[in-house]
mmCIF file of C-alpha atoms in Angstrom:
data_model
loop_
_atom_site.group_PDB
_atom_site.id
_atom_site.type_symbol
_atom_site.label_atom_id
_atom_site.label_comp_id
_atom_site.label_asym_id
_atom_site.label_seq_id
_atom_site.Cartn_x
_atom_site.Cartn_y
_atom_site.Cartn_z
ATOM 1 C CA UNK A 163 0.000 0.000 0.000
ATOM 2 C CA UNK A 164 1.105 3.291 -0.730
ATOM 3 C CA UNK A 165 0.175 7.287 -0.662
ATOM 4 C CA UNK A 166 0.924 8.681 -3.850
ATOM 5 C CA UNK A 167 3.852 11.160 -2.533
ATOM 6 C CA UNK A 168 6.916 10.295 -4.573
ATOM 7 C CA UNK A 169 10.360 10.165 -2.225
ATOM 8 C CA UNK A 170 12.858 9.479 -4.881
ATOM 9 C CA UNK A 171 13.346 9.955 -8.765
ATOM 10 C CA UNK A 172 15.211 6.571 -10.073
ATOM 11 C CA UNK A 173 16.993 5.483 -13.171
ATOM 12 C CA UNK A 174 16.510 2.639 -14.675
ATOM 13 C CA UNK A 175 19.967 1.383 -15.677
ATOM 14 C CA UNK A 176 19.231 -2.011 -17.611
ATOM 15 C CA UNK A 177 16.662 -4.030 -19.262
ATOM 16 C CA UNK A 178 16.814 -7.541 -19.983
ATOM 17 C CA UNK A 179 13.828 -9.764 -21.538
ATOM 18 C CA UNK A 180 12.505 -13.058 -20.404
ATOM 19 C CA UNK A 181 10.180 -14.490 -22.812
ATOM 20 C CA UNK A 182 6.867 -12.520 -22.032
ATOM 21 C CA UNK A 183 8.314 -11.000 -18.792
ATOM 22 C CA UNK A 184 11.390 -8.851 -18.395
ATOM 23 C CA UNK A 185 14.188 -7.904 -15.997
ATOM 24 C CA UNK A 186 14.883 -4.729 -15.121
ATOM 25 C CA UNK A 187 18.073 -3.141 -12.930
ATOM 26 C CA UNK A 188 16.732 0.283 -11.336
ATOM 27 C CA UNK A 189 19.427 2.932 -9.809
ATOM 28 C CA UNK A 190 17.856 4.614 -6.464
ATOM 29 C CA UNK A 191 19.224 6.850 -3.290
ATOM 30 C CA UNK A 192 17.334 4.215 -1.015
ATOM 31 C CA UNK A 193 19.987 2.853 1.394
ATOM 32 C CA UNK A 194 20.267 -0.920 0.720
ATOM 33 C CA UNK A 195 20.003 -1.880 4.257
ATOM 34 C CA UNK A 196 16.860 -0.148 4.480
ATOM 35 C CA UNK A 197 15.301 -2.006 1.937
ATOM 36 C CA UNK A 198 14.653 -6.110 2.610
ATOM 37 C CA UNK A 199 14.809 -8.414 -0.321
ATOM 38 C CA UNK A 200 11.207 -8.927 -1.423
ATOM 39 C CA UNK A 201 10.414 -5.208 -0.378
ATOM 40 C CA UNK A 202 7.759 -3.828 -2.054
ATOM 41 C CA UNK A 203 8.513 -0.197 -4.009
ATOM 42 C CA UNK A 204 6.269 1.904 -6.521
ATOM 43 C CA UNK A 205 7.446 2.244 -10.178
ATOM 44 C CA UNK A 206 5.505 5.191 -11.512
ATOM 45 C CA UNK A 207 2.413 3.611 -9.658
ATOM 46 C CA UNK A 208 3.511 -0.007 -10.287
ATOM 47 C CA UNK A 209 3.784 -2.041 -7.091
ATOM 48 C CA UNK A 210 7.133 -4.599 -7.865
ATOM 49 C CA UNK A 211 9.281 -6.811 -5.471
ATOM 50 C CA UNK A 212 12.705 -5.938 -5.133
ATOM 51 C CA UNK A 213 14.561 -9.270 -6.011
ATOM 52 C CA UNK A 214 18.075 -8.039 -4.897
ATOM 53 C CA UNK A 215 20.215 -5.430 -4.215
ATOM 54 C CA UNK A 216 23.485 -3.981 -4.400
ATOM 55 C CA UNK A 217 25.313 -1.178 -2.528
ATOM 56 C CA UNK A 218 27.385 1.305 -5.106
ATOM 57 C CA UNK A 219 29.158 4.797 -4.054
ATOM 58 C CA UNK A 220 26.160 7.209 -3.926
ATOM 59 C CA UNK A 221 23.259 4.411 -4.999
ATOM 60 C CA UNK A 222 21.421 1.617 -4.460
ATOM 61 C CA UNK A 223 20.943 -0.527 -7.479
ATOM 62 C CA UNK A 224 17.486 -2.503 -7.002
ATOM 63 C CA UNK A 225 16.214 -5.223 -9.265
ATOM 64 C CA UNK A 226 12.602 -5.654 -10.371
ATOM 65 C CA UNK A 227 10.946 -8.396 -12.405
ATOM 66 C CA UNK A 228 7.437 -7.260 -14.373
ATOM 67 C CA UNK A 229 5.237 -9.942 -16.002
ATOM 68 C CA UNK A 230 3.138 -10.275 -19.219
ATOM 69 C CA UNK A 231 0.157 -9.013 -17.540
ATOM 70 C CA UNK A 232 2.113 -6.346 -16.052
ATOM 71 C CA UNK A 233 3.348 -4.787 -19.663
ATOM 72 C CA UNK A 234 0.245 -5.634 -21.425
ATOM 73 C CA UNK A 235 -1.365 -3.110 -18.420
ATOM 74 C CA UNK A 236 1.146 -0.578 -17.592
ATOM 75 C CA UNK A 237 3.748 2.005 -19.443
ATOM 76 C CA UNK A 238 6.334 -0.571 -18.331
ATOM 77 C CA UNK A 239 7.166 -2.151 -21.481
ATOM 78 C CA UNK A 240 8.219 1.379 -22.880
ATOM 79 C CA UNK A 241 10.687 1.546 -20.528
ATOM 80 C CA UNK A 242 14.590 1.515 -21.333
ATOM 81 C CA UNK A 243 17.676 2.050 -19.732
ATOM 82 C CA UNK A 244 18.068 5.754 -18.484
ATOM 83 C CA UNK A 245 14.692 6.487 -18.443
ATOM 84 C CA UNK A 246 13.848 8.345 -15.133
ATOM 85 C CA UNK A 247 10.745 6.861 -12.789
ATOM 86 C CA UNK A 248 9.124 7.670 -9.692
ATOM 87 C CA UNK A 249 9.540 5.861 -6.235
ATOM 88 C CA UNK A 250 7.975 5.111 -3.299
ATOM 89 C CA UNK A 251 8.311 3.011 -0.381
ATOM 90 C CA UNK A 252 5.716 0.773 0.907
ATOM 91 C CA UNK A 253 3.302 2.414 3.721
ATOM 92 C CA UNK A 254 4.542 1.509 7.127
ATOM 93 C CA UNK A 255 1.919 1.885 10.493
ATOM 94 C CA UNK A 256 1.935 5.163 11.562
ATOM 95 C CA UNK A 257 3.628 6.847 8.942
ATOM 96 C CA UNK A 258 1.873 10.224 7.074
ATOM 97 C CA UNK A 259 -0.814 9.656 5.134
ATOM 98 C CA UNK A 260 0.031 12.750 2.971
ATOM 99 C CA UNK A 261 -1.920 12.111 -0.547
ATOM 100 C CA UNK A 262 -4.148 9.155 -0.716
ATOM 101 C CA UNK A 263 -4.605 5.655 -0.566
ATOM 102 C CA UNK A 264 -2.446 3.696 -3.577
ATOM 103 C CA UNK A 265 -2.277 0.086 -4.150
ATOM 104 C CA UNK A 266 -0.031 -0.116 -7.020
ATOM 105 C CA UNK A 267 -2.917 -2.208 -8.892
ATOM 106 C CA UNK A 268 -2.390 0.299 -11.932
ATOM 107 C CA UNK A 269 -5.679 0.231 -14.034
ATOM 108 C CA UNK A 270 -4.456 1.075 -17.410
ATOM 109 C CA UNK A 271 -2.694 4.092 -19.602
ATOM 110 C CA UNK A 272 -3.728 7.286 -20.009
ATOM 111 C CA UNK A 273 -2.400 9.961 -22.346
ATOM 112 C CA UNK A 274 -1.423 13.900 -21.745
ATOM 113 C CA UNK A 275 -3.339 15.363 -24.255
ATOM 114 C CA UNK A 276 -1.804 18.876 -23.267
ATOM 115 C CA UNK A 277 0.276 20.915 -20.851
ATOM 116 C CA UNK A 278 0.359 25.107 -20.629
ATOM 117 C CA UNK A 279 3.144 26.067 -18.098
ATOM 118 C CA UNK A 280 1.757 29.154 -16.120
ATOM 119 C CA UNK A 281 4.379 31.060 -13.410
ATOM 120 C CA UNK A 282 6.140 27.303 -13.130
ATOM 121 C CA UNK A 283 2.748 25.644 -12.508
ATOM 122 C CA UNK A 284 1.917 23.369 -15.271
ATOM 123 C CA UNK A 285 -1.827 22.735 -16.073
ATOM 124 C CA UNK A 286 -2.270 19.379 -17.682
ATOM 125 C CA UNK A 287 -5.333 17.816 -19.520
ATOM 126 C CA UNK A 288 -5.474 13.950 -19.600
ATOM 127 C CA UNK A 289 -7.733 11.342 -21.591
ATOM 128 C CA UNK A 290 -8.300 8.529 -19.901
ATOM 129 C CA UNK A 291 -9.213 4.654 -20.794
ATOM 130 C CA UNK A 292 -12.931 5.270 -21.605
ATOM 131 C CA UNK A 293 -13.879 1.959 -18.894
ATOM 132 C CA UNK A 294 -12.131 4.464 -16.042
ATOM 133 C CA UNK A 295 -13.639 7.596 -16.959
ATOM 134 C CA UNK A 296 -16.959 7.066 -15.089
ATOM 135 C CA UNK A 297 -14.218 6.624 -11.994
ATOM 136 C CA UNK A 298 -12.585 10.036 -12.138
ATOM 137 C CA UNK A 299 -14.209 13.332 -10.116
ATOM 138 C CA UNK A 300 -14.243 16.560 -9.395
ATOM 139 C CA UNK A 301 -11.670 17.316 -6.628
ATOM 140 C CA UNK A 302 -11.308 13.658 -6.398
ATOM 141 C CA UNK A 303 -8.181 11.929 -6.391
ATOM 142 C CA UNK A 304 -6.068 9.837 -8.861
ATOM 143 C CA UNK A 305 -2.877 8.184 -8.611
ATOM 144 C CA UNK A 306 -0.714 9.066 -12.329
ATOM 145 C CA UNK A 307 2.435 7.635 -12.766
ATOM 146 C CA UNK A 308 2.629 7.180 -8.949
ATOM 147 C CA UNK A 309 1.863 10.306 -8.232
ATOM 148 C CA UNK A 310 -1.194 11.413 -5.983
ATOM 149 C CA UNK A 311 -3.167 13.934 -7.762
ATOM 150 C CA UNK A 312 -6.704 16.370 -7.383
ATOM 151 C CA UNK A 313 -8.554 16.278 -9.569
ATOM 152 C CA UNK A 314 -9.653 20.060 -11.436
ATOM 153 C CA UNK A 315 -12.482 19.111 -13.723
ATOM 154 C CA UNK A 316 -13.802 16.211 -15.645
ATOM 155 C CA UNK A 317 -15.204 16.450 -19.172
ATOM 156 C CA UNK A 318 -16.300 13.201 -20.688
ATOM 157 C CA UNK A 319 -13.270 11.024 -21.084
ATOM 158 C CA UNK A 320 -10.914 13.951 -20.279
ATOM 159 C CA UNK A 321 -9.840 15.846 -17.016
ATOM 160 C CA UNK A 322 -7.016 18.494 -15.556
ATOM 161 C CA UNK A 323 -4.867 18.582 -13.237
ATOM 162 C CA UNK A 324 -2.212 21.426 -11.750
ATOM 163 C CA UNK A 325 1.016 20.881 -10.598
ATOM 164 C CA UNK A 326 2.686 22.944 -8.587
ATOM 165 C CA UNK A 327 6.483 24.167 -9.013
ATOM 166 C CA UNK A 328 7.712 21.296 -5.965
ATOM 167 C CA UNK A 329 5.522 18.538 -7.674
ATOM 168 C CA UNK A 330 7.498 19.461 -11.029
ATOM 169 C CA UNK A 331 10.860 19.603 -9.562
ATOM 170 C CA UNK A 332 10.992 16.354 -7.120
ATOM 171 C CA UNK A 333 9.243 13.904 -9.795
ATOM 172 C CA UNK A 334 9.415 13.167 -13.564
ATOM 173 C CA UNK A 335 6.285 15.349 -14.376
ATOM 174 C CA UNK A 336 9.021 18.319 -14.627
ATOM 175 C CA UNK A 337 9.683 16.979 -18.134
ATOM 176 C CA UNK A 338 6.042 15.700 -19.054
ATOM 177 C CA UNK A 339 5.113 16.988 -22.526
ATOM 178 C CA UNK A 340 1.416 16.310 -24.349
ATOM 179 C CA UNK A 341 1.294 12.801 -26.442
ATOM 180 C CA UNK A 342 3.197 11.201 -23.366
ATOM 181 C CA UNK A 343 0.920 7.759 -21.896
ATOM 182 C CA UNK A 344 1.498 7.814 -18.248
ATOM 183 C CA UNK A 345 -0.313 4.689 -15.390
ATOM 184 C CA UNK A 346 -3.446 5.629 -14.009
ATOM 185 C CA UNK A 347 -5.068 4.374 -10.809
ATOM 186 C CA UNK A 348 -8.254 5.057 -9.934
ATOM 187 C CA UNK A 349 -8.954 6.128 -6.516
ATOM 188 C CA UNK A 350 -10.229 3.239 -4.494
ATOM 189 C CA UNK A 351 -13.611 4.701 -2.841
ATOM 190 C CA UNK A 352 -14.558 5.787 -5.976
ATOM 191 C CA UNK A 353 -14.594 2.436 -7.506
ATOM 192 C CA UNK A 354 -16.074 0.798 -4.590
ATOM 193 C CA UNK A 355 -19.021 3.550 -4.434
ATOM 194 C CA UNK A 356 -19.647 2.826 -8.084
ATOM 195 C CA UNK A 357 -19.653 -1.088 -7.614
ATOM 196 C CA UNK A 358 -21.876 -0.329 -5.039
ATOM 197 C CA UNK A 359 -24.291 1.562 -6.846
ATOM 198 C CA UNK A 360 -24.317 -1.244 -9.727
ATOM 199 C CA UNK A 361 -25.299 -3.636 -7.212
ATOM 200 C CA UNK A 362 -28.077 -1.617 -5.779
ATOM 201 C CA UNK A 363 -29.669 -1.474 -9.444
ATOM 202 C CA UNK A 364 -29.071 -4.800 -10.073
ATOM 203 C CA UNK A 365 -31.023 -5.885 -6.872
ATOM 204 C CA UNK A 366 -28.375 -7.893 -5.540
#
């Protein structure tokens, strides 16, 4: 489980295929001995299992392995070496809940279909998988790319979001640009409130 706050920008420095699947070798500023084999970190809002590490001069190197289903789902199988990506650590009791609740269960790919940078805040409008739409509202929440987000308007299949300056500078969204497809995950009530509803209608 995770919150959507992003607490380090990594690198991934290697990609290797296996068959459907692939291997991938991720650069972070974690400290290795705060990190267990089999931890669980956030990939731009993918939940993966870190399957070993190594200690280097000023990084942690971390590996990751993402499956078909993962790929087929996810932004992952864009991915190369040196492309940047957002991390976070796994919840722990009692820590801040400082955005909202993320499971890492990423829901598909959405696209920015602009951005317009105003005073270093950057206004983005997104199009989202059609099936999710219905999910996404005003002033609700959405995880993108990891990244806990309010929502500014819907319209249709389409909805904005600001960013301030911080957001911009501590995550990749600093070097977002329109046509970009980015993970989406819904926000959790919202999907349960809707399944809820169906159910209601349905008599059952």
């Amino acid at each position: 489980m995770f919150t959507g706050i992003i607490t380090d920008v990594g690198e991934v420095v290697a990609v290797e295929e296996k068959g459907s699947a692939r291997h991938l070798t991720v650069a972070c500023s974690y400290p290795a001995d705060s990190l267990p084999l089999g931890a669980s970190v956030c990939h731009m809002g993918v939940c993966l299992t870190v399957t070993s590490l190594q200690s280097g001069s000023n990084h942690t190197l971390i590996t990751i392995d993402a499956s078909g289903e993962t790929l087929a789902r996810t932004t992952l199988g864009d991915w190369h070496a040196g492309r940047k990506v957002n991390l976070e650590r796994a919840l722990r009791i009692g820590d801040e809940l400082g955005g909202h609740i993320v499971t890492g269960h990423v829901d598909g790919v959405a696209e920015i279909v602009s951005r317009e940078d105003r005073d270093g805040t950057a206004w983005f409008v997104f199009r989202a998988p059609r099936e999710l739409a219905r999910y996404i509202a005003e002033k609700g929440s959405v995880a993108l790319d990891g990244t806990s987000l309010t929502v500014n308007g819907v319209k249709d299949d389409t909805f904005t979001v600001t960013m301030i300056p911080h957001t911009l500078a501590v995550t990749t969204w600093g070097d977002a640009k329109a046509g970009d497809r980015v993970n989406i995950e819904v926000d959790m009530m919202a999907r349960y409130s809707a399944r809820l509803a169906e159910a209601k209608a349905g008599g059952y």
